[in-house]
Coordinates of C-alpha atoms in Angstrom, one line a residue:
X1 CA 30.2 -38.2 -68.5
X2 CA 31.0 -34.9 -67.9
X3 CA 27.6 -32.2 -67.7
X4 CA 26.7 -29.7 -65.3
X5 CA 23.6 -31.2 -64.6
X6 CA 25.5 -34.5 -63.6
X7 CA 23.6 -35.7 -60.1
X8 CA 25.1 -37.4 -57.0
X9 CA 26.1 -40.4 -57.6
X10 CA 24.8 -41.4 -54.3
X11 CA 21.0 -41.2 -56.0
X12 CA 22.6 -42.2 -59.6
X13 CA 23.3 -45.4 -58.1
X14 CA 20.6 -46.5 -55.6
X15 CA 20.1 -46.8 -51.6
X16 CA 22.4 -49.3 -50.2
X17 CA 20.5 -52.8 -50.1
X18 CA 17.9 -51.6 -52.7
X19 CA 19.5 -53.4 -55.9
X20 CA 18.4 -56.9 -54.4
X21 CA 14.9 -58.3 -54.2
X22 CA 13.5 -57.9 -50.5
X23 CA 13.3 -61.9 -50.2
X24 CA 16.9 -61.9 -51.3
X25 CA 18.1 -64.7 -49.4
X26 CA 15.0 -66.6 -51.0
X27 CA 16.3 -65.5 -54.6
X28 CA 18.4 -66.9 -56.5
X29 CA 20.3 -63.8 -58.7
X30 CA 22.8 -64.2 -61.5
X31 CA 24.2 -61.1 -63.4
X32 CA 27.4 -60.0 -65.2
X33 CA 30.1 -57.9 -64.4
X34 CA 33.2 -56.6 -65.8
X35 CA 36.7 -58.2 -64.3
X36 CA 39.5 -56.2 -64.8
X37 CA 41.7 -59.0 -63.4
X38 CA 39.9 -60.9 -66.1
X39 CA 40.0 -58.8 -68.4
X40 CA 36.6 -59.3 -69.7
X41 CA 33.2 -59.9 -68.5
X42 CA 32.3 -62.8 -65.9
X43 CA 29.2 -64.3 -65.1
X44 CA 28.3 -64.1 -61.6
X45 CA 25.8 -65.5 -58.7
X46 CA 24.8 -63.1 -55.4
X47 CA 25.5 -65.3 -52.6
X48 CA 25.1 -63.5 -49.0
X49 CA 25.7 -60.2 -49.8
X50 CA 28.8 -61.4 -52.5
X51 CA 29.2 -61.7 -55.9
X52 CA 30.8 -65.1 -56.8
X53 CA 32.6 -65.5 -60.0
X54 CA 30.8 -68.6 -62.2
X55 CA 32.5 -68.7 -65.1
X56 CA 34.4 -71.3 -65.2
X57 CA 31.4 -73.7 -64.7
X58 CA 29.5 -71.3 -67.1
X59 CA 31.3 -68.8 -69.8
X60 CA 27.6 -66.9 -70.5
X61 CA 25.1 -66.2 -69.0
X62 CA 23.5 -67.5 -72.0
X63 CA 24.9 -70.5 -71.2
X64 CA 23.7 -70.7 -67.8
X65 CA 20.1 -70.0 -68.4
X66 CA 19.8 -72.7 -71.1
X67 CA 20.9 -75.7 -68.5
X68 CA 17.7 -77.7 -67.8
X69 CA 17.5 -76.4 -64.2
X70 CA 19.2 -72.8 -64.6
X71 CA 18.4 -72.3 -60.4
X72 CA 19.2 -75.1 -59.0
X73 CA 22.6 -75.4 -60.8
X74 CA 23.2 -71.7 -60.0
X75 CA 22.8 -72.7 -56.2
X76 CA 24.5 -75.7 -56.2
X77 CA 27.9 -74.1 -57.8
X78 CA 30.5 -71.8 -56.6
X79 CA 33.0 -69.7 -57.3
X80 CA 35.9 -66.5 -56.2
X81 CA 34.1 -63.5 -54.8
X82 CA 34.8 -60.7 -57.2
X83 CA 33.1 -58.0 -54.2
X84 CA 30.1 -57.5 -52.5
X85 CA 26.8 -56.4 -54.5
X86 CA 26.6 -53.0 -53.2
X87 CA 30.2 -52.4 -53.0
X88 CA 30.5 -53.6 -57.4
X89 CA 27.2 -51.8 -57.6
X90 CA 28.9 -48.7 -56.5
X91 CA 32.1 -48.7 -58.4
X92 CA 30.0 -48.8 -61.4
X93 CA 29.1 -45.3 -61.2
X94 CA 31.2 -43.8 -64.1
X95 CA 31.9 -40.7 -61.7
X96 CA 33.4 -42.3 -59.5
X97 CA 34.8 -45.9 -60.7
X98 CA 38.3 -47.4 -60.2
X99 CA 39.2 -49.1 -63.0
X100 CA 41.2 -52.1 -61.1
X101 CA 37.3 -53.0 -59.2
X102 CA 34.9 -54.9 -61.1
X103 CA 31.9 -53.4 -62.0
X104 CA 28.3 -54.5 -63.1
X105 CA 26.8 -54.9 -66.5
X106 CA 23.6 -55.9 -68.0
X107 CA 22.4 -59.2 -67.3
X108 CA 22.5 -61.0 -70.4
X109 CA 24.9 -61.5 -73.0
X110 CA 24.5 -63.7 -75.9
X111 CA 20.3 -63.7 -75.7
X112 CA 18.5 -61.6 -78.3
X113 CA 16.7 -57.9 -77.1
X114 CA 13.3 -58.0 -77.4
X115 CA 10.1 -56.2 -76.7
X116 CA 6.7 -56.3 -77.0
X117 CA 5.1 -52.9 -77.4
X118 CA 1.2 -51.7 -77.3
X119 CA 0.3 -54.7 -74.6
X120 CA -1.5 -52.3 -72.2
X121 CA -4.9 -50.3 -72.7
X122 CA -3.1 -47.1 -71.0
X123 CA -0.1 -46.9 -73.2
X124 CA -2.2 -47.8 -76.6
X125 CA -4.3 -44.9 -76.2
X126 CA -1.1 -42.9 -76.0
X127 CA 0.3 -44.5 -79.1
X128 CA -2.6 -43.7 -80.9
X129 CA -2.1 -39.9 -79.6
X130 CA 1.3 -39.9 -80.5
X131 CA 0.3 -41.6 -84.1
X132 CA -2.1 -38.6 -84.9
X133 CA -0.1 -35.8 -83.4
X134 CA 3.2 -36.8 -85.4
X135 CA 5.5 -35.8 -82.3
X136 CA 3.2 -32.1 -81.7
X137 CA 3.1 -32.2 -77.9
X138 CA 0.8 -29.4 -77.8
X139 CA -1.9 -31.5 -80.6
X140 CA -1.5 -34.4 -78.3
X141 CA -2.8 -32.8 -75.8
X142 CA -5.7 -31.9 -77.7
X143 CA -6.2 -35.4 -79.1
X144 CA -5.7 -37.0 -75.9
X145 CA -9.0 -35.0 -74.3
X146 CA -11.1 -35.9 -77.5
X147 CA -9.5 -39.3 -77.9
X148 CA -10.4 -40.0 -73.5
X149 CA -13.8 -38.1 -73.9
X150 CA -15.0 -40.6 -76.6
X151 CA -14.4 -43.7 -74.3
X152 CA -11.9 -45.0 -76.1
X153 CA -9.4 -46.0 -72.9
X154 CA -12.3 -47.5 -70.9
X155 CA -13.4 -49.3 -73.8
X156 CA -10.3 -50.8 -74.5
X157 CA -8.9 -51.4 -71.3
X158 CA -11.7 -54.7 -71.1
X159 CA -11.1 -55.6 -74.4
X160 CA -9.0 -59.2 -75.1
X161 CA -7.1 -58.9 -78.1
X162 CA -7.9 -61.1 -80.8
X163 CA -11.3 -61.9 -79.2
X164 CA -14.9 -61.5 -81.4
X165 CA -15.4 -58.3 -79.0
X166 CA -12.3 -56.9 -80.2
X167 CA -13.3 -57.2 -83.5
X168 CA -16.7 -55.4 -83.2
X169 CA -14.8 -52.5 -81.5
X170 CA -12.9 -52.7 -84.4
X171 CA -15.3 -52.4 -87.0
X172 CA -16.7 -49.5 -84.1
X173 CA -13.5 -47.5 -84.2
X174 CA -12.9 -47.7 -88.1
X175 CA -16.4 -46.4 -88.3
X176 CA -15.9 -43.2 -86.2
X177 CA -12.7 -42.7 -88.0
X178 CA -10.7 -43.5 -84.8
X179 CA -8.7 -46.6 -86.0
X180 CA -5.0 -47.0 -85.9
X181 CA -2.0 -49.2 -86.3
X182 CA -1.3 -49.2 -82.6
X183 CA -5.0 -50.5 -81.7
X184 CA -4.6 -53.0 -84.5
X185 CA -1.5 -54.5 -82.3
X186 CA -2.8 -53.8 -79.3
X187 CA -6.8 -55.5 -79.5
X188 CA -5.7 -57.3 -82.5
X189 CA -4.2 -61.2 -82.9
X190 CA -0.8 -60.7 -83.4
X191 CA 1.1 -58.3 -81.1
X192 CA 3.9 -56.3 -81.5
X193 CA 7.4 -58.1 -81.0
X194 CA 10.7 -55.9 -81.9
X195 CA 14.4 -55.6 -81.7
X196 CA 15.2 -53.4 -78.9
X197 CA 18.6 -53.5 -79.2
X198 CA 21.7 -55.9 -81.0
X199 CA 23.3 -58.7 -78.8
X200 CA 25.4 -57.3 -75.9
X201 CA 24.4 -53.6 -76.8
X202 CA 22.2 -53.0 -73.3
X203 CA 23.6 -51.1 -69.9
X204 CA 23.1 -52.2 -66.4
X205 CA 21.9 -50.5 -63.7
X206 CA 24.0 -47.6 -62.0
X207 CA 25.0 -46.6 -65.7
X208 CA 24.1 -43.5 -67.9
X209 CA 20.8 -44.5 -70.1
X210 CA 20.6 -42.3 -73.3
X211 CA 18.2 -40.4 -75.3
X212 CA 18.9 -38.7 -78.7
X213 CA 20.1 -34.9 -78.5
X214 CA 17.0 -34.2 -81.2
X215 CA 14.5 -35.7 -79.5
X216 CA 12.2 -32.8 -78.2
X217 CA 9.7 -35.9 -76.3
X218 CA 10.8 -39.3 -74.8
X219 CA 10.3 -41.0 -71.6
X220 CA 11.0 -44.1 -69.7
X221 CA 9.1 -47.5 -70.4
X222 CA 9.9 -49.2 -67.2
X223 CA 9.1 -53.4 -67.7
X224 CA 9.5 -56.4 -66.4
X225 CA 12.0 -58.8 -68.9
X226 CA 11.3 -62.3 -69.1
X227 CA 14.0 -64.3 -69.7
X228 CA 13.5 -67.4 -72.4
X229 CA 15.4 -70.2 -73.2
X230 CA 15.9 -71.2 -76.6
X231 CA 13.3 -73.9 -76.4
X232 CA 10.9 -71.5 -75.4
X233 CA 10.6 -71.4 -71.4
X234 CA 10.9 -69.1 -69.5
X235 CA 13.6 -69.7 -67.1
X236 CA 13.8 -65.7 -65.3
X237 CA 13.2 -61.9 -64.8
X238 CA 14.8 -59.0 -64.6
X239 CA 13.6 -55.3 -64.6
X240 CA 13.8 -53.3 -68.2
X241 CA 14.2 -49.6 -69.0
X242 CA 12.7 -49.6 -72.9
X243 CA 13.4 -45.9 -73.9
X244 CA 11.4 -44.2 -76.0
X245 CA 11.3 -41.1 -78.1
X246 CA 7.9 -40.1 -78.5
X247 CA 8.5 -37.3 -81.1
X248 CA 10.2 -39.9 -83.4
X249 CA 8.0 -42.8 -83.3
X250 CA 5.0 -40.1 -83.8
X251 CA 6.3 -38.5 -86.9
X252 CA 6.1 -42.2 -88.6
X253 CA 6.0 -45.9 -87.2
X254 CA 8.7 -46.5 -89.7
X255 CA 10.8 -44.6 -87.7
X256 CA 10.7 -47.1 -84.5
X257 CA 14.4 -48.5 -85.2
X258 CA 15.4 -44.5 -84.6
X259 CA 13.2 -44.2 -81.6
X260 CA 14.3 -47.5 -80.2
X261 CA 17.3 -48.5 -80.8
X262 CA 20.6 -46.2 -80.1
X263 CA 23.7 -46.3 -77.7
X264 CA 22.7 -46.6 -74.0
X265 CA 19.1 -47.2 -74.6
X266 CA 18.2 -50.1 -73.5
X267 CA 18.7 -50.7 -69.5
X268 CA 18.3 -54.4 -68.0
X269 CA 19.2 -55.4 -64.5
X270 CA 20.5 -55.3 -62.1
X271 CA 19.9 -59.1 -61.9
X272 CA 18.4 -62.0 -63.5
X273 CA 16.2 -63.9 -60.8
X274 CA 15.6 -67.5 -62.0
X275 CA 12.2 -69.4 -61.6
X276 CA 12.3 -71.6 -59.0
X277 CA 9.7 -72.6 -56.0
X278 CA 9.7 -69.3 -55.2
X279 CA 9.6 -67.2 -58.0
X280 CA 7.4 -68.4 -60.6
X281 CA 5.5 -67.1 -63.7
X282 CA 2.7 -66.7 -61.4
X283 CA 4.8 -64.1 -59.3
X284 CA 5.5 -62.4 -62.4
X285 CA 1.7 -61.9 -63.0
X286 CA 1.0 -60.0 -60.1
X287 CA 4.4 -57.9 -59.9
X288 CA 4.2 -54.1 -59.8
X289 CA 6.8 -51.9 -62.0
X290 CA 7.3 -48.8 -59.7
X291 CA 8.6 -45.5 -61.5
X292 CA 10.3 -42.8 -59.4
X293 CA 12.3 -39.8 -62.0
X294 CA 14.1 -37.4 -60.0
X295 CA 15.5 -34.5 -62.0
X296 CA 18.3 -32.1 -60.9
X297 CA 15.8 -29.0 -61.3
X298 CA 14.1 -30.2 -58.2
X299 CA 11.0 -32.4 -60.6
X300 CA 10.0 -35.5 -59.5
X301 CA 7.6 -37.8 -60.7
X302 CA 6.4 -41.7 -59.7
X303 CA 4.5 -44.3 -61.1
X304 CA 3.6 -47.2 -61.0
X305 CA 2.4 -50.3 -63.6
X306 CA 0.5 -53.2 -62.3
X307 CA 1.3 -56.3 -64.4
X308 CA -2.4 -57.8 -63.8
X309 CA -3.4 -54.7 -66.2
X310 CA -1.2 -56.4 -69.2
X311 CA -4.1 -56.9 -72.0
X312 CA -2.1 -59.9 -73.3
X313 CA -0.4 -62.8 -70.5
X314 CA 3.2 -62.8 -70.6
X315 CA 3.2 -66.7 -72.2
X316 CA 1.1 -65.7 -74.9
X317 CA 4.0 -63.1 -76.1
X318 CA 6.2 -65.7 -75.5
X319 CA 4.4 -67.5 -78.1
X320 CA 4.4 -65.2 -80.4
X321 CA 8.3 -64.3 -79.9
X322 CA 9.4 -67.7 -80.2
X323 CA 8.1 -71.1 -81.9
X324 CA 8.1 -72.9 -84.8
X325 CA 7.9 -69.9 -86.7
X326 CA 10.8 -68.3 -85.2
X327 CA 14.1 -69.9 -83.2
X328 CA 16.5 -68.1 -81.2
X329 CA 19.6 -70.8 -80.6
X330 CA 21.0 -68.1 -78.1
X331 CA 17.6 -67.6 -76.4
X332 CA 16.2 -63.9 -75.9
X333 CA 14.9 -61.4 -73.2
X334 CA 11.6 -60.2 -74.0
X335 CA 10.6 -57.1 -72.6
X336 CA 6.6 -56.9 -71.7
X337 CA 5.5 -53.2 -72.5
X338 CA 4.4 -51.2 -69.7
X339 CA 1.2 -48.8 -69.5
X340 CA 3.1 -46.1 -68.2
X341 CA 3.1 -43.0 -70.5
X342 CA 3.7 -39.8 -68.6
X343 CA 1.2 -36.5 -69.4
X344 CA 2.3 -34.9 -66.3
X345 CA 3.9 -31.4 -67.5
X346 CA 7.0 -30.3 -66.8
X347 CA 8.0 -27.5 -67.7
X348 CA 4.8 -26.0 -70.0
X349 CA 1.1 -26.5 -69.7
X350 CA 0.1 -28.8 -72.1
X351 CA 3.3 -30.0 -73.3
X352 CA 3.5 -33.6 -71.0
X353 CA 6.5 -35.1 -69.6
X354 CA 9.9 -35.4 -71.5
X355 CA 13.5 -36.3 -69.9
X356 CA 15.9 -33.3 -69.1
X357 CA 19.9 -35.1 -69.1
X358 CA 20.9 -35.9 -65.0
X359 CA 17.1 -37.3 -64.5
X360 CA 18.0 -40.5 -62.1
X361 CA 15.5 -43.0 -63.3
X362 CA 14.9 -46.1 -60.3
X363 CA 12.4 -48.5 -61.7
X364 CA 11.7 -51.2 -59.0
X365 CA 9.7 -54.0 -57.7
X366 CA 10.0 -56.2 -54.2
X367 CA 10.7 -59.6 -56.0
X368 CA 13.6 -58.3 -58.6
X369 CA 14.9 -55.1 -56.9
X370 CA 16.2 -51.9 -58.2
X371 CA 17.4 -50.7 -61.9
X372 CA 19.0 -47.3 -61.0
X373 CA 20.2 -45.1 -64.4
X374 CA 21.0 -41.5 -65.3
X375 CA 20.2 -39.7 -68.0
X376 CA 22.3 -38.9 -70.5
X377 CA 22.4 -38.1 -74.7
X378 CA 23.4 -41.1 -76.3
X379 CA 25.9 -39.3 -78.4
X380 CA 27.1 -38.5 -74.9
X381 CA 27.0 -42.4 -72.9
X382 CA 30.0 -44.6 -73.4
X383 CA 30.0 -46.0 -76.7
X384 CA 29.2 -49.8 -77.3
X385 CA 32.4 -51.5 -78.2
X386 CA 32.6 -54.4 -76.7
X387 CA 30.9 -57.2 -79.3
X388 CA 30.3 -60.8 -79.8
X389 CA 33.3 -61.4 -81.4
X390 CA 35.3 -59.6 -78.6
X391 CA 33.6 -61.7 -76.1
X392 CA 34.8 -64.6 -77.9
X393 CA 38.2 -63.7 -78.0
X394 CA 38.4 -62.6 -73.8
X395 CA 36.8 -66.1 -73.4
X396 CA 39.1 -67.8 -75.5
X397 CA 42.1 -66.2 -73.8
X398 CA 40.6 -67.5 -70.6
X399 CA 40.3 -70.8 -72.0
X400 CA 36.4 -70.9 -71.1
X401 CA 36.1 -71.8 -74.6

């Protein structure tokens, strides 16, 4: 990546120490990186400040996660150190990376990208906004004091989806004309569940994130990731970047393949921590996402989401992802929604929050660490080309197969 605009790679990828959890020698992290000695990618544990190489116990990640007890095997095994985590960490940094040096990817490989979207009150309202203004920042504005002065964000914000209540509001809303596809998801009884992304198509942290060079409005959607077997339990986390384009998903909700799903924009990472006595699903419940966008015109902007805000509990989605009514044999990550949706202006009155290319975008929390990523177009971030079927092959030729 080549712009003007490019920042210091020093912020692109993180403060030194920052990619692990602050309980780090209480975690128990597995990732991915790329092996040029290898030739391919290589499934790895942080160990004391290293990252050891598993993959010739496990070949995937995927592979990994679905053993019956993915954290205590993870601890128990060992492996060559391919480099220290902030010394990989760093060489990953496009601007600066020596080909011969490993580097890190996302976390997962094989699992399915999913995401849950409309799960909080905050960001449903905004849905709604962006439904009705059909990607006008300026009509959103307008629509966001009308929508806010009716109630509508307080109201929903104690609603349960699914419940009787949320069916009077319902019947409320559709009344006073206010009704909308996102509120059906959001207070209604099935949620939203989508395909972020194809199999191996996500970026890991310290890499460029993209957004479309037509998009006029996107943003961040900073998440926690759960990670689920294929039997349905969850076995991990790991932090998300879901990337949005506002303008395109507000023109039509037809278009959410276009707003959601293009090269570099989904971000996982930088590790998978797996459940065990001291990270649970409980943990998970009371984790807050933290935000921080620094842009090279001197903006900056932070945030933060509160998981206990989530209007639907993390299992439930789970439940709705994956069951009798739908199998994953590979698994899936399952990102939760956030309720951030930034209407801080930038640049004009009225017009909100959209990214500018060089934004470094850190989303964070004590128990997972840091997911560090620049911004960049997508026509501009290294192009996917590395697929299942090449993955196949480099672990074929390492005879991991």
């Amino acid at each position: 990546m080549a712009h003007e605009s490019t920042p210091d790679p020093e912020l692109w990828i993180g403060a030194p120490g920052a990619t692990v959890p602050d309980d780090v020698d209480d975690a128990v992290l597995i990732g991915r990186v790329w092996d040029p000695a290898a030739g391919g990618p290589s499934v790895v544990v942080a160990r004391d400040g290293e990252l050891l190489d598993l993959t010739a116990h496990f070949a995937t990640v995927r592979d990994l996660c679905e053993h019956d007890h993915p954290a205590t095997v993870a601890q128990s095994v060992t492996g060559p150190s391919l480099g220290t985590v902030d010394g990989v960490v760093r060489n990953t940094a496009s601007t600066r990376r020596d080909p011969g040096m490993p580097w890190m990817l996302a976390p997962v490989d094989l699992q399915a990208l999913k995401a849950a979207g409309v799960t909080f009150a905050a960001s449903m309202v905004e849905r709604v906004i962006e439904e009705r203004a059909r990607g006008d920042q300026l009509e959103a504005a307008r629509i966001r004091a009308e929508l806010l002065g009716a109630s509508v964000g307080t109201d929903l914000s104690r609603v349960t989806p699914g419940s009787a209540e949320a069916a009077r509001i319902r019947e409320s809303l559709s009344a006073r004309g206010l009704w909308s596809q996102y509120l059906e998801v959001g207070i209604g009884p099935d949620a939203e569940i989508f395909t972020k992304g194809q199999i191996l198509s996500a970026v890991g942290t310290a890499s460029a994130v993209g957004i479309l060079e037509s998009s006029s409005w996107n943003n961040p959607e900073p998440e926690i990731a759960l990670i689920v077997q294929s039997s349905g339990r969850t076995v991990g986390a790991t932090l998300a970047n879901d990337v949005n384009h506002r303008d395109i998903e507000g023109r039509s909700a037809l278009l959410l393949g276009r707003a959601k799903d293009n090269n570099a924009s989904c971000a996982l990472g930088p590790f998978i921590r797996l459940f065990d006595d001291a990270f649970t699903m409980e943990h998970v419940r009371r984790l807050t996402v933290h935000l921080d966008i620094r842009g090279v015109d001197g903006f900056h902007l932070a945030d933060a989401s509160p998981m206990r805000e989530i209007s639907r509990d993390p299992e439930v989605l789970v439940s709705q992802l994956i069951g009798s009514h739908h199998q994953y044999p590979d698994g899936a990550v399952l990102m939760l929604g956030t309720m951030f949706a930034p209407v801080a202006d930038r640049d004009i009155a009225g017009e909100g929050f959209t990214h500018r290319v060089g934004d470094v975008v850190t989303i964070s929390t004590p128990m997972l660490g840091s997911l560090v990523n620049v911004v960049d177009h997508s026509e501009n971030c290294a192009p996917w080309t590395f697929g299942v079927r090449d993955l196949m092959a480099s672990l074929a030729k390492r005879k991991l197969l």
